[in-house]
Amino acid sequence: MLLNLAVVAGLAARCLSATYDNIEDVPDVDWDFIIVGGGAAGSVLASRLSENSQFNVLLLEAGPTNKNVTDSIVPGLQMGLANTRYDWNYTTVPQQGLNNRSVTVQRGRILGGSTSVNGMVYTRGSSSDYDRFAEYSGDPGWSWDNIQQYLQKQEKFEDPVDNHNITDQYDPSVHSTTGRVPVTLSGFLHPQIDSLAIQASEELGGEFQYNVDMNSGTPLGLGWLQSTIGHDGTRSSAATTYLDDDARARENLHIVTNSRVTRVLPEPDTESLTIRTVEVRASETSNPVNFTASKEVILSGGSIGSPLILMHSGIANAEKLQEFGIKPLLDNRSVGRNLSDHPIFGVSFNVAPNSLDFGHWDNLFSDPALQAEALQVWNKNRTGPYVELTPFGHLAWTRLANNITEKLGDPSSGPNSAHLEFIIGAASPSAYNLFAIIVSPASRGTLTIGSNNPFDEPMINPGFYTSDFDLAAAREAIRSAFAFANAPAFRNVITGVAAPFINVTTDSEIDNILRNITGSGLHPVGTASMSPKGASWGVVDPDLSVKNVTGLRVVDASVMPFVPCAHTQVPTYIIAERAADLIRSAWE
């Protein structure tokens, strides 16, 4: 659905002459850097590298432009982006741990990547997540203390659109107001519903104790949701922020949409493997077009896209490549391995009639007339219920009991890091909901190819519940959800648990339900993991250069060796901000 709003009519006034939707129209330029993928990381790199007017930068995005895509711009319409041309529409292979079900893996196929289609949750993770990155890679530059400068460059905290008093709802001392990506708290409160979560937190304490700001480096406890939504009530994506009109008007930045990179190609007759050329196709049947960089090619296709390009280029497990008729360039058996994702599932509780007050918007999610009215309100002045995704105003981050981690091990990065996340609220007057996410999973999976055709579907196997720890953590999440719903605050609100957890008591009953309802949290990482320089494992060095290759880096979520206890857009922004500095320092 295309946007047709007077409030944004002026956006087309600027001439974005360096933006193309056809690779045949790209001028003959001596490119310094070619960036593959216009998502969170690619947008940051394109913006930061083109700040140097001496660098000619080419950004190639497989999907269409983000301009005027209503469902991406209006936060409340995010659900309309799934299974559209803006989604890669991936599914996993059947998951043994999910009773052989396949689950969907939404990934953004649009300028801005998944930041243009995601749930807009702004979470950084724990300080120990980044300290573990630093320790594992041998590079202290990835530590919590050292990435603070990049959080400052990335975030632009703003007042919510309704201008309500946010004192004690966040800690201003841990936020930046000078970065690129607008972030704020909910701009459409539900006072009665929001107060239930806060009251329950006060009554229960413990794992649900109130945390004024989960982005301080210590997320544990319950606090107010922060989102990549600005004071203007619109989504803050990588495309709208790092690739804003000022950046897109630079003469040295060229952005090409609808252009899919299928392979990277080696330079002939070099002593060591050197790669600075990309093969691009507009479609499976179109002829390839090659572009060459004088300095570097940077893969920013995400945890699925980047390793697939490496595999089809001949950089992966050589034996497996030969099975598909792909000539190996470099035998690296870590490519596509170490896939880690967050399992997610929901618990709903029935509520007494008229006990949840949504006011005028009681049936927003089921009434087309109310939905049309909400969009009309948003169009008029950027207010109303569509300035947020859903009425889920709080998150809680918890750890498992020591007896569980002592028995099954602790995959989290440290004692200030969470094992579980709960997204808390209500989407309708008839149910109160907690969505649970295992944010420190022990399970690992793989990403592989099934043929030598780059346009064929990849084989995505997150390995959900292949670890005993993850299933035990999920089971404990159900029990924690029950404990939260039993807080005195809900005594006259919640009447009991909803299906499928009615009259469920045993571990085996809980486990079977979990296997039937769990899906992907849409936070895949690790498929091109970083490792210490000189290590025999891993895909990239700590500076994100591909091991044993000259001229090629990977900069996106795939380089994270562990999934953080966070929704992954912020960690990916931070990785890209630091990578931009590393690249500039190498060439300026």
Steps between C-alpha positions, in 0.01 A plus 500: 500500500650838400500811711289793381532759774531876477733504800773324305438654161814709536725195523503465123616858452868416529673352200642163599701468182731228635218252562407238239264205475674345198863389492516586130465868591801510733770728357855389435676610818825394663353354818705503818255291702215273396255415777272200451171542687320815611385383843610623842870442442515588130314826551735604779806420290368678191423809703821511703741415219342752263556774759849504351445668163810327362331158523263384226255260662260261327221346710314205348164394648307195376160640596306811400523849648347579838358827376122540540440147635220566748526176696865575568455866588200468734605297809154355559489346151815290533304174488409568138861457382526124551472279191519795261756617245678668793569164668744228392228254611743246640398188690715262699550136419280275718615535859532176693471696825171653381328172416638523146329832428651760269469860620515831317805724514403852396793703363472843345541512123483877471735793542563508874483121514339355808503842671228593249276205593584401859316559829713810574611384847804696620716281727878496523565187704718465806846645553632145532368415151747746349777412744458139386530613136825673594640205694401241239641699207809624682411860413421733795342742254180293515463540879210682665716795604649540154171481307345786699625750243305313232182496706538878518534522123210262437221612736292818502265473799192721466187579698201281409249648259236547773753698712402313817729529802765228467678567828587166663405313180859513371846619606614794286861455614536182293353641178623719217298782346751573224512180292323396182213268599204657686397291802227561756241354736140426407315803369158352567453385858242259639503622861294223657675219310847650547442546873425128540852406392662758725284400796580131447870588486474681834308212658720219375846656502767237448541414135231756412645785704473839332794605282481866400706437185577161350751661261745590775702183440311312770159412354372277783154582632185659357502836324338716235537401137722724287455494122663627183214744450556874504314797644322528164330163551674325208731200477870579529665259256856490373368634170316800648787594732839407358376526140298817548462755223826676592699177467320393184575833332878451530665478162737227619225264627308290250216276621356228278186312599352185340854376444605167648864406546537130423877455530826674575777431249876459546764704325697284256872437526551614860725319746236504773122494471383854424133586452376845398235419237130422541264329258154662499170392347165672486325161478575132460467523121687827446861524390754564774671837534836529676623791712852531641627696799851635525510462878244257647183304449293485819231235545210628712233257389418380851535163668333327207605710203872545567596134556292398199701734279822356644383144431393567142832678446701196611584601857372230738544129563680396180365144497139620529553761229634240259188289556300785347744566218642818653874552458656561843704815540567459871424208731342662807278258689368764738293677231133439570560330834434631854151625405326624814152647532256586779205261541172681579158388625198654669284444807153657515273549797124546490370818661175600663256700283569875495814461710746626237435855388602592146256789484377580151744250345372184673474291183770662288658172390171348383296798378587631149307823565714575808814416304403748229431761767836436668681552170300817437606634841861411427484666157358815653747567779713188564317405820265223609552126545700457179800687642591165659494141379284352777388591853790301648662764714749302708783251475640282775838326498564212739756235588443137581555356844856394580403135538404491131817663371715288731343188352471599134765771463460873449511625140450865603791743492496578874296555816363836378372335184156346450391151404139603429315803368128564544301742285205601716163654422162447339392525137126468566249535785469122529856388574816599685816375332861420571728410211810318621836493319800285589763769458806294602443173313748214496366343178693553178405432141623538144434685178571306182420502130303235316626572149742717304221742404527817715127561452396171657377503859769450764477225759459680832533278805508692832499173694227616738487295822796283407644600837353375827567843647271677255205274564552531875521879465177506299329289764612742770372790291151350511522472878624859529212619282256323732667660802473846345132451418439393862616836638232670716474774235316255274266358765191662347627492144637157406259209532734222389748384239378460143552205267720310443625515861168426673542219758861442397726399789772253399829578331422270210168674437668841506781380273263367238305826491824697471610291205168580330489877561862619489616710206799710399572822688645622167844571646736265311872556551832320482521356148817696413633520852800704607792332676852603605737602227690194386245256644431188298125537560258781428432693182624852569776655707413750774521783243236303302732423208432156355778267609762426234337736250611847394243768419194338658323563832175389659318760710161395636341281768659187355837593658369480858640181655216495756148638483468777761213533747350765276298550187785510255449827310693713752799264527511491120501880482788507749701243307454705182590830665826355629567325169465833320773643721721196445459525123556874487812473714637241258455722194504866604 
